[in-house]
Structure formats: C-alpha cells, structure tokens
CSV table of C-alpha atoms in Angstrom, one decimal:
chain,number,residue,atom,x,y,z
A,1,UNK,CA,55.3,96.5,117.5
A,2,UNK,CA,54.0,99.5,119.6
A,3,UNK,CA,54.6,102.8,118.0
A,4,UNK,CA,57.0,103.9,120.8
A,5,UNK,CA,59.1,101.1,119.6
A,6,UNK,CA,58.7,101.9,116.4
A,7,UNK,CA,60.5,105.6,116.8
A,8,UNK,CA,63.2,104.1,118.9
A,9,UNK,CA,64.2,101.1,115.9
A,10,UNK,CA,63.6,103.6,112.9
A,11,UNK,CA,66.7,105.8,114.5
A,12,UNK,CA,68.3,102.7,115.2
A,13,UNK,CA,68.2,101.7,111.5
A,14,UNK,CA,69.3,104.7,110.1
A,15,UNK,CA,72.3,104.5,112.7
A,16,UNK,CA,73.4,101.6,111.3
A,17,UNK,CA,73.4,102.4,107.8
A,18,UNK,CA,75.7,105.4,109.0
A,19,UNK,CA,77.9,102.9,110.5
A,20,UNK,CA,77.8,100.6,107.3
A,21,UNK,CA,78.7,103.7,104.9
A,22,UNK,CA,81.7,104.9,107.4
A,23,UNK,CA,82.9,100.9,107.8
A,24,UNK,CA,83.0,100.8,103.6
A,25,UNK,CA,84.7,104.1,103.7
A,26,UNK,CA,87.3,102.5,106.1
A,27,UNK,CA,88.1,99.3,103.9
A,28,UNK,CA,88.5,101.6,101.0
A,29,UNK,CA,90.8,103.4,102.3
A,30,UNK,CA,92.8,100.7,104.0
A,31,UNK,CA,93.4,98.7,100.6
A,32,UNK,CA,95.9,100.7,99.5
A,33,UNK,CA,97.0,99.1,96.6
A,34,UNK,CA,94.9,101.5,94.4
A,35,UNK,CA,97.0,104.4,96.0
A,36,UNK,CA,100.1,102.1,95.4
A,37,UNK,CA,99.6,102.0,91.8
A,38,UNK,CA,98.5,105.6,91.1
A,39,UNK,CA,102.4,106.3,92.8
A,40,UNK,CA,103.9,104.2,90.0
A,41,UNK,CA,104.7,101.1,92.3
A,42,UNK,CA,107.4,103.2,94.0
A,43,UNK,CA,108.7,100.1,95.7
A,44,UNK,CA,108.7,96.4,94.1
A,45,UNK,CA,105.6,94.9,95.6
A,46,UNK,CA,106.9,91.6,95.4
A,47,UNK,CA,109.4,92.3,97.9
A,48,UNK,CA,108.4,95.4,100.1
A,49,UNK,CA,105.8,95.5,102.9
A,50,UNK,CA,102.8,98.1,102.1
A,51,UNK,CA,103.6,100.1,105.1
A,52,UNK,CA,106.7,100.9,104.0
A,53,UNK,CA,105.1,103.3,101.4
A,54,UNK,CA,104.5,105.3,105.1
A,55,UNK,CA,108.0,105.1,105.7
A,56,UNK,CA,109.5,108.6,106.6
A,57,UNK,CA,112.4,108.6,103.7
A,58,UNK,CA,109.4,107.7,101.2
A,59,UNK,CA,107.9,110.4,99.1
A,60,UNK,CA,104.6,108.4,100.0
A,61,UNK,CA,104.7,108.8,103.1
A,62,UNK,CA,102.4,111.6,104.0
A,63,UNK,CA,99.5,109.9,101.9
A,64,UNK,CA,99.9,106.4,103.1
A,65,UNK,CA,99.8,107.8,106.9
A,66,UNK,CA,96.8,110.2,106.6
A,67,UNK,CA,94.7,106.9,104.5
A,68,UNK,CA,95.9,104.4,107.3
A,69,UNK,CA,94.7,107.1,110.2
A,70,UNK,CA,91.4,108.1,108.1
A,71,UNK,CA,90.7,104.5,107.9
A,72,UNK,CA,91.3,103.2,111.5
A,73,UNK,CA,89.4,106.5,112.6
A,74,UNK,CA,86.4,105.5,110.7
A,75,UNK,CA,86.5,102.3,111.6
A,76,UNK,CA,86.2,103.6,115.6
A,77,UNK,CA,84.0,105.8,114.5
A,78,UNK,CA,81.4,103.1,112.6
A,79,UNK,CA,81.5,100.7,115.7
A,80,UNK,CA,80.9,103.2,117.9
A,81,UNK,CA,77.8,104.0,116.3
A,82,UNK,CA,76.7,100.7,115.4
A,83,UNK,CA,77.1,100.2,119.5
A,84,UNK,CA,74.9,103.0,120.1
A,85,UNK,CA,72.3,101.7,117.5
A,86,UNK,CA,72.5,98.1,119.6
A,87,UNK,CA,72.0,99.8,122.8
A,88,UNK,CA,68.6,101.3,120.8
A,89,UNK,CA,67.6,98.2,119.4
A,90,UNK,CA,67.7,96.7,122.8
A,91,UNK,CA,65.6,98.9,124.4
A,92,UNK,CA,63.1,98.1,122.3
A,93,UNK,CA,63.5,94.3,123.7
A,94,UNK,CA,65.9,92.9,120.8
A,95,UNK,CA,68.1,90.0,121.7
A,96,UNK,CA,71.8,90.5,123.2
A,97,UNK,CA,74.4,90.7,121.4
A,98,UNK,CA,76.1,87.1,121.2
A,99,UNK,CA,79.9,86.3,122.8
A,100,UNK,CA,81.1,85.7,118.9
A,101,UNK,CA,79.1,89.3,118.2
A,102,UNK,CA,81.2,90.9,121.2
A,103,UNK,CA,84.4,89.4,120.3
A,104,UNK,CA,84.3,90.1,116.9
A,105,UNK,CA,83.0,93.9,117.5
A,106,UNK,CA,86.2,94.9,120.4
A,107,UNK,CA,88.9,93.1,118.0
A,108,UNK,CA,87.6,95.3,115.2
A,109,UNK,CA,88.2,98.4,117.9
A,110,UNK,CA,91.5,97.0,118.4
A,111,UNK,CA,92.1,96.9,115.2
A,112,UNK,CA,91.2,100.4,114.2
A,113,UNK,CA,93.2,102.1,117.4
A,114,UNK,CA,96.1,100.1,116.3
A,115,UNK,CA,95.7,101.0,112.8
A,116,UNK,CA,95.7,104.8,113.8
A,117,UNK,CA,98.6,103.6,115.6
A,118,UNK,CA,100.9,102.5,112.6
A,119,UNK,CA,100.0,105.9,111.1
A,120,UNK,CA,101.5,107.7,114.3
A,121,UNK,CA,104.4,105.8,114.6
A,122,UNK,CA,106.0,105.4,111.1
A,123,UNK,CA,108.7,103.8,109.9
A,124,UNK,CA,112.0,105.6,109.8
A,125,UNK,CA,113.0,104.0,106.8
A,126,UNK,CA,111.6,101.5,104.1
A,127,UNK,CA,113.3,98.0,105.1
A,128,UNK,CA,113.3,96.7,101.8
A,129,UNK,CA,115.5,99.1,100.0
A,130,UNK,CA,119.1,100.7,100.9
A,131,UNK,CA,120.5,100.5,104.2
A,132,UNK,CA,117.7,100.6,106.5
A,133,UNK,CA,117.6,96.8,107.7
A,134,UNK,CA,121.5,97.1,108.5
A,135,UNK,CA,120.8,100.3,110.4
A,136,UNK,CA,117.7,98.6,112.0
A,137,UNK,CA,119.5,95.8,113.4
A,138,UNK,CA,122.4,97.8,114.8
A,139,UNK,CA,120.2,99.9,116.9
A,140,UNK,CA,120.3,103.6,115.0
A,141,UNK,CA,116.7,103.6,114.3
A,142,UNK,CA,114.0,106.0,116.7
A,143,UNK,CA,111.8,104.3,119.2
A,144,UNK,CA,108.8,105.0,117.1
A,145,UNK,CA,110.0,103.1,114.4
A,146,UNK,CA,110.9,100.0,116.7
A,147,UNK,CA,107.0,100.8,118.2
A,148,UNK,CA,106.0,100.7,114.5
A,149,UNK,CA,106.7,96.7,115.1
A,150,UNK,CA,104.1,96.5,118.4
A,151,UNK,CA,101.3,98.0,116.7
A,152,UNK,CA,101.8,96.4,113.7
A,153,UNK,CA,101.7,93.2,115.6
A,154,UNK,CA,98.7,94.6,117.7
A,155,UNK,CA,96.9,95.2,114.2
A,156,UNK,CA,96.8,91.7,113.0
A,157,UNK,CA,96.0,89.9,116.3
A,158,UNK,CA,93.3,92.5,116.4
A,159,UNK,CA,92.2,91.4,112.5
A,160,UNK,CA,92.9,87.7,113.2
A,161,UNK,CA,90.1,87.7,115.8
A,162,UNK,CA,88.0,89.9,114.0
A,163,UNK,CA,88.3,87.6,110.7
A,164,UNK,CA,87.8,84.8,112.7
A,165,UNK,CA,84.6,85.9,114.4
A,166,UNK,CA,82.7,87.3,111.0
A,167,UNK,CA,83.9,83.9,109.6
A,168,UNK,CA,81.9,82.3,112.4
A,169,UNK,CA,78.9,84.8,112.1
A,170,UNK,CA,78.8,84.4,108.2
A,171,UNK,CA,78.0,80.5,109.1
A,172,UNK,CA,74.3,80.7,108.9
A,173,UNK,CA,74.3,82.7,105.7
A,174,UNK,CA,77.4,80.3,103.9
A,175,UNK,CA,74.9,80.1,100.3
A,176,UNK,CA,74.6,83.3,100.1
A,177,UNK,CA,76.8,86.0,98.7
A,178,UNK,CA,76.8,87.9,101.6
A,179,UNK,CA,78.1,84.5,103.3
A,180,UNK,CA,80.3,83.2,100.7
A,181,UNK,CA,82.3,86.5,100.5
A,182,UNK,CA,82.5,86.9,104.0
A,183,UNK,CA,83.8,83.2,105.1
A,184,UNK,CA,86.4,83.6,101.8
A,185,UNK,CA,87.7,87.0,102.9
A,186,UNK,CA,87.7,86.2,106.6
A,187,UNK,CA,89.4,82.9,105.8
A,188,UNK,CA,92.0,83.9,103.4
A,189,UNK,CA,93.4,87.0,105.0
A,190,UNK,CA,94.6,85.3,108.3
A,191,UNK,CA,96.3,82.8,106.6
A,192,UNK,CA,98.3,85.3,104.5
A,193,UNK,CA,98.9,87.0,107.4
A,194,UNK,CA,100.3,84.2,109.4
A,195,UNK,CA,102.5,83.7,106.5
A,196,UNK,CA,103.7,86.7,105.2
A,197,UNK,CA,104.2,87.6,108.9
A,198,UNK,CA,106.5,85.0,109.9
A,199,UNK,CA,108.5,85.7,106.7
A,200,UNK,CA,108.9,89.0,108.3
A,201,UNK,CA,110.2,87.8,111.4
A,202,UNK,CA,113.2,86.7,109.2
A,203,UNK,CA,114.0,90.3,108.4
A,204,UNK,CA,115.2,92.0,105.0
A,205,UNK,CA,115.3,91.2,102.1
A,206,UNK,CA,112.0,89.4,101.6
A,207,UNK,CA,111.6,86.4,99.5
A,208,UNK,CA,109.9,87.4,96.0
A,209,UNK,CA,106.3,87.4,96.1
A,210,UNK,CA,105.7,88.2,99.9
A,211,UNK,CA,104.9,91.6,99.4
A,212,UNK,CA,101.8,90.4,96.7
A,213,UNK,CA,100.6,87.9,99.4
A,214,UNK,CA,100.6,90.6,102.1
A,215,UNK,CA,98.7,92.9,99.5
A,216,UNK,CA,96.3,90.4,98.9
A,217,UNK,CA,95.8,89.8,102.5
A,218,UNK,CA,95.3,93.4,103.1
A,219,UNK,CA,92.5,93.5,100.0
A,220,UNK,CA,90.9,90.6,101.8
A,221,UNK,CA,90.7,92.6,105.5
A,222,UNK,CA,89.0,95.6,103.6
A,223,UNK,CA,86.6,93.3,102.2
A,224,UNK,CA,85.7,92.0,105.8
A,225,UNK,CA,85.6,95.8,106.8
A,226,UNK,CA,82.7,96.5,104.4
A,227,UNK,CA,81.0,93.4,104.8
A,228,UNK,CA,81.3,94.0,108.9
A,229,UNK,CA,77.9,95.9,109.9
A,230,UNK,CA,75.6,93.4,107.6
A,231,UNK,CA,77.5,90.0,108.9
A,232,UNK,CA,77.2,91.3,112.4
A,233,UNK,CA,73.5,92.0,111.8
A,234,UNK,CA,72.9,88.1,110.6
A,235,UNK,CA,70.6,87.2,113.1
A,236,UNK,CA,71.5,85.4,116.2
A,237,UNK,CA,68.7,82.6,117.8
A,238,UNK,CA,67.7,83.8,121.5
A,239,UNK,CA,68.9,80.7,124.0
A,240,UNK,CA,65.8,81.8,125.8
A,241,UNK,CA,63.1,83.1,123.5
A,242,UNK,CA,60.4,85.5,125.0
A,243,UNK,CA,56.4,84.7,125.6
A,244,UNK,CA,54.2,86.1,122.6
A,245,UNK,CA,55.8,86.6,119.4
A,246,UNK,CA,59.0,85.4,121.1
A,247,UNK,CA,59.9,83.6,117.7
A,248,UNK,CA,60.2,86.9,115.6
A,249,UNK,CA,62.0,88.7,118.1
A,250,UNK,CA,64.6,85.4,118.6
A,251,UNK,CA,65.1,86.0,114.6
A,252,UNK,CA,65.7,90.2,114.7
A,253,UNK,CA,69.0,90.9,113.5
A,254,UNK,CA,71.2,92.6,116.2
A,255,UNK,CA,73.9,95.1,115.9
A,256,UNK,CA,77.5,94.8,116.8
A,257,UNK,CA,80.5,95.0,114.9
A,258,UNK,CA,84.3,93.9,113.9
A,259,UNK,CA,87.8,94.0,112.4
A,260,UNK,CA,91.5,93.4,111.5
A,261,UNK,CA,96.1,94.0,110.1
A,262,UNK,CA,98.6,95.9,107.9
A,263,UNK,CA,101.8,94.2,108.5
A,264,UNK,CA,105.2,96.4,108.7
C-alpha cells in the first residue's frame, strides 16, 4: 500500500474504533435492567414492560428517558462515523459495502431515531399498574402517549432487520466468539420480540413472565449493539476482485453498521 493510502486508512481506523466505543456506550445504556434494579424493581418485571419505568406518573421517569435518548443518540452518532470511516476506506480502493452491510447499517439508524423517539414521547402512565389501561382504552390519554405505540413499533422493525442482518454477516465467523455471540444475540432477541409483542397487542394486564422475556430480549439487542461495528467489519468477498493483489483487497474488512427495539 502507497503511503498516501496509508494516511487516509490509519484515520479511517481510528474512526472506527470511535464508532465501536460510542456503539458499546449505546448498548449499555439501552439494557436498562441494571438501572431497573438499582430503583428497587419499582414495577414487577414479570408483568410490566421496561418502558413503563419512562412513564410520566413513574418516579423513574426522568432517568429511563435521558438513558433511552443518550443511547439512541449514540447509536446515530457511531453509524454516522463508521459511515464516514467507509467513505475513507473506499477511497483508498476497499470493497463496497454489501446489500446485507447496507441493510443492516440504515435499520440500525432506524433504530436509534426511533429510540430517541420513545424518549420524546413517553408514556402518560404505566399500563401495568392502576387505572391507566382503562383510561387508555377509553380515549383520555395524550397523543404522545398513543405516538409512544408508533415508535415503539418503529423500534423493533428497525431491530428486527438490524438483528437479522448481523445474524447474516456473523455467518462466516459462526466458530468464533465473535460469531457465536453475535448469531445467539441476533437470533434470540427477535424471537422474544415477536412474542412478547403480540402479547402486547392483547393489552393490560400481562401474563406473568412477559415482562422477563421482553428484558431478556432487550439485553440481547444491547449485545448486538456492541458487537455491531466488529460484525459489520467481517470481511465481505469482492464479486469482482481487482488485477494485482486483488485477493487481499477482496478480503479487507469494510465498514458499515446496524441495529434494533424496546417495546412499550
């Protein structure tokens, strides 16, 4: 490599670990199970959504918001640089991002707008306790709160895909850690989703042990937020490899990125 491509891939790399530190930030911050049971559990978990805790009428509610905004911020903010690092990498003559790559890096944007979205628009009320379903169904709830459902929906189509794609990526690395953690946390938190979300669509009260499957779903997503950048970065064969050296530069990782749901 000529050393003018040199000083364009060694910003490039340092790019991307700045995207993989604020992508780990955002899936620590998104679990929010940690925060859950510093508070004391204020709601039962088996039975109560996670976003509730950002519910208006909880004393949570404050906290829960600003982690769910900080994380879906961060998450915008790591893809954006990793996209900026790709656009780098292929000046230097890297490979193209793939169509899975793509995919998987614009439902993780989704997923982090729509995140900062639930924060934005909170609940009025936590649905699992007091009268707040009843209230909900008759129509006495604000328009944010009924919004609250759309972005919530938004959120784990957005993860779905995103889970989906790093499932995909994490393919060629599957005997790996890196691969085995990735295709287990990609795999298991759409499945939770789907279920704990059709649950949902059933209304309040919850059957017991919902809200632990939605938790567990949402540790899973986290996990596929820090394990984004380096999945993304597994490297993707050239259809049409180059003359001279073509071979090594089929093989160079590339840089995209991901993402994915907190149910309400």
């Amino acid at each position: 490599m000529s050393r003018p491509q040199t000083a364009r891939t060694e910003p490039a790399s340092r790019l991307v670990t700045v995207a993989q530190v604020l992508l780990t930030l955002a899936g620590i911050l998104y679990v929010g199970v940690v925060l859950e049971a510093a508070a004391g559990w204020p709601l039962d978990p088996a039975r109560s959504y996670l976003s509730e805790l950002a519910a208006l009428d909880q004393p949570t509610s404050a906290l829960f918001r600003g982690t769910d905004l900080a994380s879906g911020a961060l998450v915008v903010a790591g893809l954006t640089v990793l996209g900026v690092a790709h656009r780098r990498r292929r000046a230097t003559g890297r490979p193209a991002a793939s169509l899975v790559q793509r995919v998987t890096f614009w439902a993780l944007v989704a997923f982090g707008l729509a995140t900062m979205a639930d924060a934005l628009l909170p609940l009025d009320c936590a649905l699992s306790v007091g009268s707040c379903a009843a209230r909900e169904e008759a129509g006495h709830l604000s328009a944010a709160h009924h919004a609250h459902t759309f972005s919530s929906v938004a959120s784990g189509i957005s993860s779905f895909v995103a889970s989906a794609g790093i499932v995909w990526l994490a393919r060629a690395r599957r005997r790996t850690p890196l691969g085995v953690s990735a295709r287990l946390a990609g795999s298991l938190g759409p499945v939770l989703g789907i279920v704990t979300g059709t649950i949902g669509m059933f209304g309040s009260p919850l059957p017991l042990g919902t809200g632990i499957a939605q938790r567990v779903q949402i540790v899973a997503f986290s996990v596929v937020l820090v394990l984004a950048v380096q999945v993304l970065r597994i490297p993707q064969r050239s259809a049409h490899p180059r003359e001279g050296g073509s071979a090594e530069v089929a093989n160079e990782p590339t840089a995209s990125s991901e993402a994915s749901p907190r149910n309400a």
